[in-house]
PDB file of C-alpha atoms in Angstrom:
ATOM      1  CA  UNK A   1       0.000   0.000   0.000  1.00 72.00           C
ATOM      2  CA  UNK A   2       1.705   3.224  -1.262  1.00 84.00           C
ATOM      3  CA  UNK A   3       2.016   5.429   1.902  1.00 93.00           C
ATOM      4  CA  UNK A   4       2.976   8.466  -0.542  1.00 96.00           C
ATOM      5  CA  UNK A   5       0.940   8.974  -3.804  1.00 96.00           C
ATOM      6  CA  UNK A   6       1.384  11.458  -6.339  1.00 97.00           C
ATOM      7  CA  UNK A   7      -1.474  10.471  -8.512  1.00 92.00           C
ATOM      8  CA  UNK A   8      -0.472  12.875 -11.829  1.00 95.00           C
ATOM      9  CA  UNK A   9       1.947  10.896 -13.818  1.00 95.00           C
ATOM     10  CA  UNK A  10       3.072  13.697 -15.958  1.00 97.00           C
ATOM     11  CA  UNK A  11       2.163  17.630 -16.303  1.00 97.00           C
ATOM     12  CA  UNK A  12       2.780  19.911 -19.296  1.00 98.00           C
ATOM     13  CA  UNK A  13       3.323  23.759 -18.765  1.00 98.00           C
ATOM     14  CA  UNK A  14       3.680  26.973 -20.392  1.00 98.00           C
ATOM     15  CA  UNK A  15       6.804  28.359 -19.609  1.00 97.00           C
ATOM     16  CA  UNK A  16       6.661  31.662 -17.432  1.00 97.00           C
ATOM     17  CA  UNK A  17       3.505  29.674 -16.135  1.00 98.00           C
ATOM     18  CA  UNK A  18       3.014  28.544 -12.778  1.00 98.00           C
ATOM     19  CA  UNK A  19       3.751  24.304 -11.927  1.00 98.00           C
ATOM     20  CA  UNK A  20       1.581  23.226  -9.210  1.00 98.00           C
ATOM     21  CA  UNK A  21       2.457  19.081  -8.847  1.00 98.00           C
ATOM     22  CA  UNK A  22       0.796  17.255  -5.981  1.00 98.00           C
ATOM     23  CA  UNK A  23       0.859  14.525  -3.264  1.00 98.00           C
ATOM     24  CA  UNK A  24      -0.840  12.777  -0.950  1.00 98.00           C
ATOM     25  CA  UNK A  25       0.354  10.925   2.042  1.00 97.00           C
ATOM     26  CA  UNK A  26      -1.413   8.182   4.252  1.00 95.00           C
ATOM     27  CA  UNK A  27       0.595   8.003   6.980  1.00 91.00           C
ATOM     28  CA  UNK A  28      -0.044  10.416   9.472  1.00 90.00           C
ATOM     29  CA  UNK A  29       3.313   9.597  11.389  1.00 89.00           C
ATOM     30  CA  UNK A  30       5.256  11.477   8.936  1.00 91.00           C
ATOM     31  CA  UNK A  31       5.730  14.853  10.112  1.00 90.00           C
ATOM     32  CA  UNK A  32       8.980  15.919   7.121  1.00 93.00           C
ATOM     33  CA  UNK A  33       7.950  16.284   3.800  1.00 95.00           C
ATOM     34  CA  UNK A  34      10.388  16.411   0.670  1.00 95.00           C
ATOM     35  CA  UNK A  35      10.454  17.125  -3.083  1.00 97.00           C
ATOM     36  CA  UNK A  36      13.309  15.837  -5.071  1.00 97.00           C
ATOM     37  CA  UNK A  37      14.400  16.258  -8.958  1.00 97.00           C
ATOM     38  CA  UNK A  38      15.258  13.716 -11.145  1.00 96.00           C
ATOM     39  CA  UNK A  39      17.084  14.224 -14.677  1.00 95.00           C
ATOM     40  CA  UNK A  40      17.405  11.337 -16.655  1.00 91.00           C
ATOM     41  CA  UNK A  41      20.525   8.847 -16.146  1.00 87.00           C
ATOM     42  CA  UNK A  42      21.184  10.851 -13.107  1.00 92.00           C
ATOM     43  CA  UNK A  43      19.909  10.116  -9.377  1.00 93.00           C
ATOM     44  CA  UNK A  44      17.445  12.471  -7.417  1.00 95.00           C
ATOM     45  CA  UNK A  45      18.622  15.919  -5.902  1.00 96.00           C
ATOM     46  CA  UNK A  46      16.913  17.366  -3.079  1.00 95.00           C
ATOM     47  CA  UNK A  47      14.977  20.415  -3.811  1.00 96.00           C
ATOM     48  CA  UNK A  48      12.913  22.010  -0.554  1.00 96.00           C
ATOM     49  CA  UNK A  49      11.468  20.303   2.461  1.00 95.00           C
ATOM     50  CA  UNK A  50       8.977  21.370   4.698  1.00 95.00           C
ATOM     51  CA  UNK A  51       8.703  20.241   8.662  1.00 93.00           C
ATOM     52  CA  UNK A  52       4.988  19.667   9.984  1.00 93.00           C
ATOM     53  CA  UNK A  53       5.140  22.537  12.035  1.00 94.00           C
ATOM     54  CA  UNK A  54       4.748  25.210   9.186  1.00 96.00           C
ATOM     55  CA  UNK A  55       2.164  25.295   6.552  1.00 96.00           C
ATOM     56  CA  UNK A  56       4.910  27.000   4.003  1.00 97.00           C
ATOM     57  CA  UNK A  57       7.896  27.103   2.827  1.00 97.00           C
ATOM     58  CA  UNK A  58       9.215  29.219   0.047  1.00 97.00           C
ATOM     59  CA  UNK A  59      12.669  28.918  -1.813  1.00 96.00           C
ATOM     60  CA  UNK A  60      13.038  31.060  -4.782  1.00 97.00           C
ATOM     61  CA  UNK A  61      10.692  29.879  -7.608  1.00 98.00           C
ATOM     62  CA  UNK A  62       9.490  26.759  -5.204  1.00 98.00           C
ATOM     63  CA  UNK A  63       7.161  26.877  -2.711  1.00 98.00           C
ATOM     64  CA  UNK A  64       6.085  23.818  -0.765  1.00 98.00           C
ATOM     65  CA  UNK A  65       2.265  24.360   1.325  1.00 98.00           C
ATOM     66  CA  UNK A  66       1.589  21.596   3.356  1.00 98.00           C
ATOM     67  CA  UNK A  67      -2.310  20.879   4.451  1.00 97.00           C
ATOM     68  CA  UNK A  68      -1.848  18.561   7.462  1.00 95.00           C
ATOM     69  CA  UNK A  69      -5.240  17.704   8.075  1.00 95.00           C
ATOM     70  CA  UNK A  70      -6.123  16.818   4.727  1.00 96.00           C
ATOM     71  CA  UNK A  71      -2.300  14.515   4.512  1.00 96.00           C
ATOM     72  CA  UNK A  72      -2.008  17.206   1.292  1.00 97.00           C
ATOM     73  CA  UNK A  73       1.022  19.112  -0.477  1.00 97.00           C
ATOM     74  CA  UNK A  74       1.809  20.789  -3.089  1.00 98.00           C
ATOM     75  CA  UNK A  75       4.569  22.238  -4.698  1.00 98.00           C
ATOM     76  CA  UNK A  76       4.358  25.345  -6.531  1.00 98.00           C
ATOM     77  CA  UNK A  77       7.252  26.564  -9.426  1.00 98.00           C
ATOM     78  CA  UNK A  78       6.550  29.904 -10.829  1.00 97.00           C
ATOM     79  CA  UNK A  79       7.536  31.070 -13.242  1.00 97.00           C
ATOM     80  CA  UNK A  80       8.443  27.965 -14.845  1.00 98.00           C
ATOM     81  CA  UNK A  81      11.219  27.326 -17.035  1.00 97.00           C
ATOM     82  CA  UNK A  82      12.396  24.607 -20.115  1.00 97.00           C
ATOM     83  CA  UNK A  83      15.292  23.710 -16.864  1.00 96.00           C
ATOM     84  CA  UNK A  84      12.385  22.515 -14.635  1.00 97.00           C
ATOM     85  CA  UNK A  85      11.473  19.556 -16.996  1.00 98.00           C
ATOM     86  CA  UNK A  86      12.101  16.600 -15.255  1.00 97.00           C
ATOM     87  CA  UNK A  87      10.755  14.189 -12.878  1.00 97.00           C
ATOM     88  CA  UNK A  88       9.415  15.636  -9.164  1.00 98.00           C
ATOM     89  CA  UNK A  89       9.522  13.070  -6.506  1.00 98.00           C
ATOM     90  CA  UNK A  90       7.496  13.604  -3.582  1.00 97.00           C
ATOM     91  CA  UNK A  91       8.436  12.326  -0.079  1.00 95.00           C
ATOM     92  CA  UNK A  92       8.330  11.495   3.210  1.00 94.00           C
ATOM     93  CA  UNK A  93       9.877  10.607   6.684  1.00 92.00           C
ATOM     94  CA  UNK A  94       9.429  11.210  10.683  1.00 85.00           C
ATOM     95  CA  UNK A  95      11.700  11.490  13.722  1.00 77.00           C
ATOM     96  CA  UNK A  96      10.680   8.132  14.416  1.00 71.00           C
ATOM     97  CA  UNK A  97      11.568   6.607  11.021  1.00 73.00           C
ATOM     98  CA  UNK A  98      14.822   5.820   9.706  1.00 77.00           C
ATOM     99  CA  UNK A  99      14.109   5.848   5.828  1.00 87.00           C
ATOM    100  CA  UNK A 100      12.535   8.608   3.267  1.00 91.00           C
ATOM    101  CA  UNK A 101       9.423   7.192   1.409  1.00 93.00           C
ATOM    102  CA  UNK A 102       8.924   8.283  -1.983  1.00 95.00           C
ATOM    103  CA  UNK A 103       6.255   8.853  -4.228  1.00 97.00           C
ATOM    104  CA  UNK A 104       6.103   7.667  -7.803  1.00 96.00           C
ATOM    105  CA  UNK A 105       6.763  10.816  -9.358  1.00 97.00           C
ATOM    106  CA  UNK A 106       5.142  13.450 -11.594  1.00 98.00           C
ATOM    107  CA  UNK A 107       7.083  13.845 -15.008  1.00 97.00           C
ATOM    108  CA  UNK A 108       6.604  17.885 -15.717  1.00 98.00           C
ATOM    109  CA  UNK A 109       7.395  19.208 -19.415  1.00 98.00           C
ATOM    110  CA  UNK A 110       7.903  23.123 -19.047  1.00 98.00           C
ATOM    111  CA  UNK A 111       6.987  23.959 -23.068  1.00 97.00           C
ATOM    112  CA  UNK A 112       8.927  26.953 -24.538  1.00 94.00           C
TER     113      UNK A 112
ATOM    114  CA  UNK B   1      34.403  14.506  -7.147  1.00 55.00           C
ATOM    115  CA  UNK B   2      32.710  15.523  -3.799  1.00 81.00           C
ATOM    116  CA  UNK B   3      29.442  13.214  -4.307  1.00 93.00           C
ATOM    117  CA  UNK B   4      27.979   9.773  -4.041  1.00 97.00           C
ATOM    118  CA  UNK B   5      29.951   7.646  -6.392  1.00 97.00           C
ATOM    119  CA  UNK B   6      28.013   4.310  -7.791  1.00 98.00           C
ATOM    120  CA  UNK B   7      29.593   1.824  -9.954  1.00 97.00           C
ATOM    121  CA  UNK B   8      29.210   0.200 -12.083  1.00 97.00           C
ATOM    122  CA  UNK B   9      26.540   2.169 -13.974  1.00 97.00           C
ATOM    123  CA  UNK B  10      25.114  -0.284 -16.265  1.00 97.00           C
ATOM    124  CA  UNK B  11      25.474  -4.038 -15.935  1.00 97.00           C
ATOM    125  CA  UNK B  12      23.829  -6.423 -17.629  1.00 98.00           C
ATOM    126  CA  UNK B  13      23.479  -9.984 -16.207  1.00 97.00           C
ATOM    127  CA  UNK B  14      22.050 -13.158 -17.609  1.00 97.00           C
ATOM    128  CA  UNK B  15      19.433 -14.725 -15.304  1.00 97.00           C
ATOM    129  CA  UNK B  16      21.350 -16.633 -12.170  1.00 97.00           C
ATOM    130  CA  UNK B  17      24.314 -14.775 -11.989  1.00 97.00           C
ATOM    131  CA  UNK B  18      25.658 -13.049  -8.879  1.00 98.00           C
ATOM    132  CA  UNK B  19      26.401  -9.480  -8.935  1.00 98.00           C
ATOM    133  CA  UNK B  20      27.900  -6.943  -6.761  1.00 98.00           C
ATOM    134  CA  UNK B  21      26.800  -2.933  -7.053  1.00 98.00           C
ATOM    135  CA  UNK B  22      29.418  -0.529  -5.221  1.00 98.00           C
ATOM    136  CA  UNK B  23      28.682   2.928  -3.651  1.00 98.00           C
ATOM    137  CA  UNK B  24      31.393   5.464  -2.095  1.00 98.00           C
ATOM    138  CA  UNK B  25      29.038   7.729  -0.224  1.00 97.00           C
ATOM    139  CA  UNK B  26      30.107  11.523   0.627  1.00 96.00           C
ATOM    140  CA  UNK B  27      33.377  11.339   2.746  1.00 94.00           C
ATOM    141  CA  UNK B  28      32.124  11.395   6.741  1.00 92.00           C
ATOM    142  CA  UNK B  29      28.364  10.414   5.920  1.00 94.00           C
ATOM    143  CA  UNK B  30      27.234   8.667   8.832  1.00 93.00           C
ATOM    144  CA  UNK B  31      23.936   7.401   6.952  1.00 94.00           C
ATOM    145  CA  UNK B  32      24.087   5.166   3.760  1.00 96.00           C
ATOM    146  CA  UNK B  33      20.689   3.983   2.295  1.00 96.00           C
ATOM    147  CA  UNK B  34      19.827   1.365  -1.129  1.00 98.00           C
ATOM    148  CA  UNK B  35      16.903   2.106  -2.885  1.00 97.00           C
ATOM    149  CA  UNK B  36      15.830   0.276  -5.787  1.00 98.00           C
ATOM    150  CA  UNK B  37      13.776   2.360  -8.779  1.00 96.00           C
ATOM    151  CA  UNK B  38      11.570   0.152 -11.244  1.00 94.00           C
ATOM    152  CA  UNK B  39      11.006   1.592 -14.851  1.00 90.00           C
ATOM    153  CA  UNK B  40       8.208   4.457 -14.058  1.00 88.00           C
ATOM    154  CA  UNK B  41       8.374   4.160 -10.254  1.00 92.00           C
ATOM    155  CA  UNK B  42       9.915   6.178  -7.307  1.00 95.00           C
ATOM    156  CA  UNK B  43      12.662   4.761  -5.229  1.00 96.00           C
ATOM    157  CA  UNK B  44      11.675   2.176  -2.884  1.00 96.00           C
ATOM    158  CA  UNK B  45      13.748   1.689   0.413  1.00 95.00           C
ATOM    159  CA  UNK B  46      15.950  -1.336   0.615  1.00 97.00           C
ATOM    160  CA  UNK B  47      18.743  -1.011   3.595  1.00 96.00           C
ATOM    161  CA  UNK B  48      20.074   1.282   5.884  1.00 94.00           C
ATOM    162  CA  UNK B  49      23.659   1.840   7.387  1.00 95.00           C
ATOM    163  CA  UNK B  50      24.507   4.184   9.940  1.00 94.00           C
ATOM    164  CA  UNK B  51      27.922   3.694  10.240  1.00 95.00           C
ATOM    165  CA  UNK B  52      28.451  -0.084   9.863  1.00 96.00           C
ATOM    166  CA  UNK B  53      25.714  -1.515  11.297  1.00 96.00           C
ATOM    167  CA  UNK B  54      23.075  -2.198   8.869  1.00 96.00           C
ATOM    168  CA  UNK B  55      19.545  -0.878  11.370  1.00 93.00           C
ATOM    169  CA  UNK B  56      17.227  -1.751   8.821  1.00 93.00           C
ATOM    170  CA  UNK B  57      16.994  -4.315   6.227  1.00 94.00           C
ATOM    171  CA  UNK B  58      12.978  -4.669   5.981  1.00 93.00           C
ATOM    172  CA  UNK B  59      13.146  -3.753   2.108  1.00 94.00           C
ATOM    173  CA  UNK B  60      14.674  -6.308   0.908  1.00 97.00           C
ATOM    174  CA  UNK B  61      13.118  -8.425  -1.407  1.00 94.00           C
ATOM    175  CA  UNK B  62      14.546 -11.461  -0.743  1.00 94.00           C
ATOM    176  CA  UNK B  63      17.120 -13.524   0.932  1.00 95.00           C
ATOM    177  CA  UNK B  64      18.824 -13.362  -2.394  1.00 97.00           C
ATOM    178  CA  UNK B  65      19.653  -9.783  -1.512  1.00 98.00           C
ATOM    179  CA  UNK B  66      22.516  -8.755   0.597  1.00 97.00           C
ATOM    180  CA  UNK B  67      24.151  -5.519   1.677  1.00 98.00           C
ATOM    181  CA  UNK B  68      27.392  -4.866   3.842  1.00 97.00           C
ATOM    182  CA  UNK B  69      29.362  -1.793   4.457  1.00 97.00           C
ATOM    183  CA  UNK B  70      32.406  -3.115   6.785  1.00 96.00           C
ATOM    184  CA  UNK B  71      34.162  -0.009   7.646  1.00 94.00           C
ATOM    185  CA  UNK B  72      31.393   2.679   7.714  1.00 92.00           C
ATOM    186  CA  UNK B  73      32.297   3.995   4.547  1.00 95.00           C
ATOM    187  CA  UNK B  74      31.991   1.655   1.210  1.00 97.00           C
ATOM    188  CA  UNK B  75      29.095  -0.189   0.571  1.00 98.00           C
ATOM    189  CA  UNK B  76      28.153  -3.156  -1.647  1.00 98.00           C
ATOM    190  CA  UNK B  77      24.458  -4.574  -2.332  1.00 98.00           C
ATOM    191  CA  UNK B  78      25.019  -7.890  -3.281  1.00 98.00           C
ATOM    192  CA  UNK B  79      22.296  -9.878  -5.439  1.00 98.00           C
ATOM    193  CA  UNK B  80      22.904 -13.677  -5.883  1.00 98.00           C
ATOM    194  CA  UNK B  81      21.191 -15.939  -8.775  1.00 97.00           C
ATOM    195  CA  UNK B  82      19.689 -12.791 -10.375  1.00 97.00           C
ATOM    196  CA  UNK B  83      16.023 -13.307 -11.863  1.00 97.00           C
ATOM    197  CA  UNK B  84      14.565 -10.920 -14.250  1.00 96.00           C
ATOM    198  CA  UNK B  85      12.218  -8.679 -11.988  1.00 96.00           C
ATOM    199  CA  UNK B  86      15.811  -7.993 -10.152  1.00 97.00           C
ATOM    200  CA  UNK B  87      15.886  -5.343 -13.653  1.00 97.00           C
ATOM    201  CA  UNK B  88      16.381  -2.031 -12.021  1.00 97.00           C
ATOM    202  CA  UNK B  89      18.376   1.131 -11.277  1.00 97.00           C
ATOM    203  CA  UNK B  90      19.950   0.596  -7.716  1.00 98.00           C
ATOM    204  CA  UNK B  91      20.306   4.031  -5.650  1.00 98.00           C
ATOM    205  CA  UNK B  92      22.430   4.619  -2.899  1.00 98.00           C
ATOM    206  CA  UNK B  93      22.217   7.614  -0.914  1.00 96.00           C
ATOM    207  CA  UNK B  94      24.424   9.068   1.683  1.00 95.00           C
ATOM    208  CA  UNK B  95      23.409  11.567   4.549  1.00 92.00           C
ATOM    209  CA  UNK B  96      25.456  13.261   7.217  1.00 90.00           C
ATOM    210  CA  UNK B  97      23.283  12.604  10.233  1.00 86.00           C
ATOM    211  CA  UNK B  98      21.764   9.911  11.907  1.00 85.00           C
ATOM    212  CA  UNK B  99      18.773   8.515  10.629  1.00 79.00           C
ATOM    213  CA  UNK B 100      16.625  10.062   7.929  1.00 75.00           C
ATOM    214  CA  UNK B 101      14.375  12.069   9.579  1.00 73.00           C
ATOM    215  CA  UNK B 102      15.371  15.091   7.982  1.00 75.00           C
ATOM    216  CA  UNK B 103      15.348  13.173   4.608  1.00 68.00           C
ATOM    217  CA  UNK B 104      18.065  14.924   2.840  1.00 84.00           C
ATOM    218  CA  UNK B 105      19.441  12.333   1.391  1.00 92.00           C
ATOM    219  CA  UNK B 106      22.573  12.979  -1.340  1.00 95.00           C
ATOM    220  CA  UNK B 107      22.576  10.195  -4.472  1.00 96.00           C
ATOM    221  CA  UNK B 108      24.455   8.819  -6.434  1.00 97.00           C
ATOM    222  CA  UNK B 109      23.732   8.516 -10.330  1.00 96.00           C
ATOM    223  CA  UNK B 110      22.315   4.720  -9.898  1.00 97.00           C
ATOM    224  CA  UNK B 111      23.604   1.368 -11.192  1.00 97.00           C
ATOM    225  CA  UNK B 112      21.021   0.055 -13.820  1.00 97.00           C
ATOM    226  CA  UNK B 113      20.731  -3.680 -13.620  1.00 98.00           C
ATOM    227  CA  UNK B 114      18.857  -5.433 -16.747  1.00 97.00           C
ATOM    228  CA  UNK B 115      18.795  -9.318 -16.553  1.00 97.00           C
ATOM    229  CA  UNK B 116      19.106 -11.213 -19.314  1.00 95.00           C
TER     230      UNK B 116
END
């Protein structure tokens, strides 16, 4: 049973536009959240994070909002650029965990 | 370089052989993790180090799998009499701290296993 879920395989964009990818989590232990980029033939690189305490967290173009109570979040890239195409891995993991679970990814295509 | 080094990157094995999949984590990374990443899927856990005790082995597929990492630095996941659904890219990860609670985990490029 997937405990993270990112239900949008892939996502096409304008570029300039705004990116909004999403996941879902089931388990409500979890209480650090993660999105991490993936280029092909090369492994995932962390991208922002965002502890259970806060609702936001903003990093340049990325924001991360976090909806406890509904096990929601979202990331946010705006504007979006032909460099953000690639695969956005959402995850998971808890002070009383010692591994990350990931989602299955959401492939976004920035279009020029 | 300064990063996770995997090797080797590809390797292709014909079905029943053994093979051995290196990592070099970050220099002074106390964490070392395996995942394993399926064509279209995200990484799924396999081990964890911290240091050189291996604290978690619950992803493992099967006894066929096995992971060491003697000195707290070099790893190797070791899969013997390889079967077909073993085809995947292996990721290793490296963190500085204890645990992944803070989930910031550093990886390597992946070893892609196809089986033959």
């Amino acid at each position: 049973d997937q405990q993270v879920k990112q239900n949008s395989p892939s996502l096409s964009v304008q570029e300039g536009r705004i990116s909004i990818l999403n996941c879902d989590y089931t388990n409500s232990m979890f209480d650090y959240f993660l999105w991490y980029k993936k280029y092909p033939a090369e492994g995932p690189t962390f991208l922002i994070s965002i502890s259970s305490i806060k609702d936001k967290n903003e990093d340049g173009r990325f924001t991360v909002f976090l909806n406890k109570s509904a096990k929601h979040l979202s990331l946010h890239i705006v504007p979006s650029q032909p460099g953000d195409s690639a695969v956005y891995f959402c995850a998971a993991s808890g002070t009383s965990y010692d591994k990350v679970i990931f989602g299955p990814g959401t492939s976004l295509s920035v279009i020029p | 370089g300064a990063g996770v080094s995997q090797s080797p990157r590809y390797k292709v094995a014909k079905r029943g052989q053994d093979v051995a999949l290196r990592c070099d984590p970050i220099s002074g990374h106390v964490s070392l993790f395996w995942y394993q990443q399926a064509l279209g899927q995200g990484p799924e856990f396999l081990t964890y180090f911290q240091n050189e005790a291996q604290l978690d082995k619950s992803g493992l597929p099967s006894d066929r799998f096995f992971a060491e990492r003697p000195e707290g630095s070099v790893s190797t996941l070791k899969i013997q009499r390889t079967q077909q659904e073993d085809s995947a890219v292996y990721l290793c990860a490296s963190s500085l701290q204890a645990g992944a609670h803070t989930g910031e985990l550093f990886f390597g490029e992946g070893s892609r296993l196809t089986v033959l």
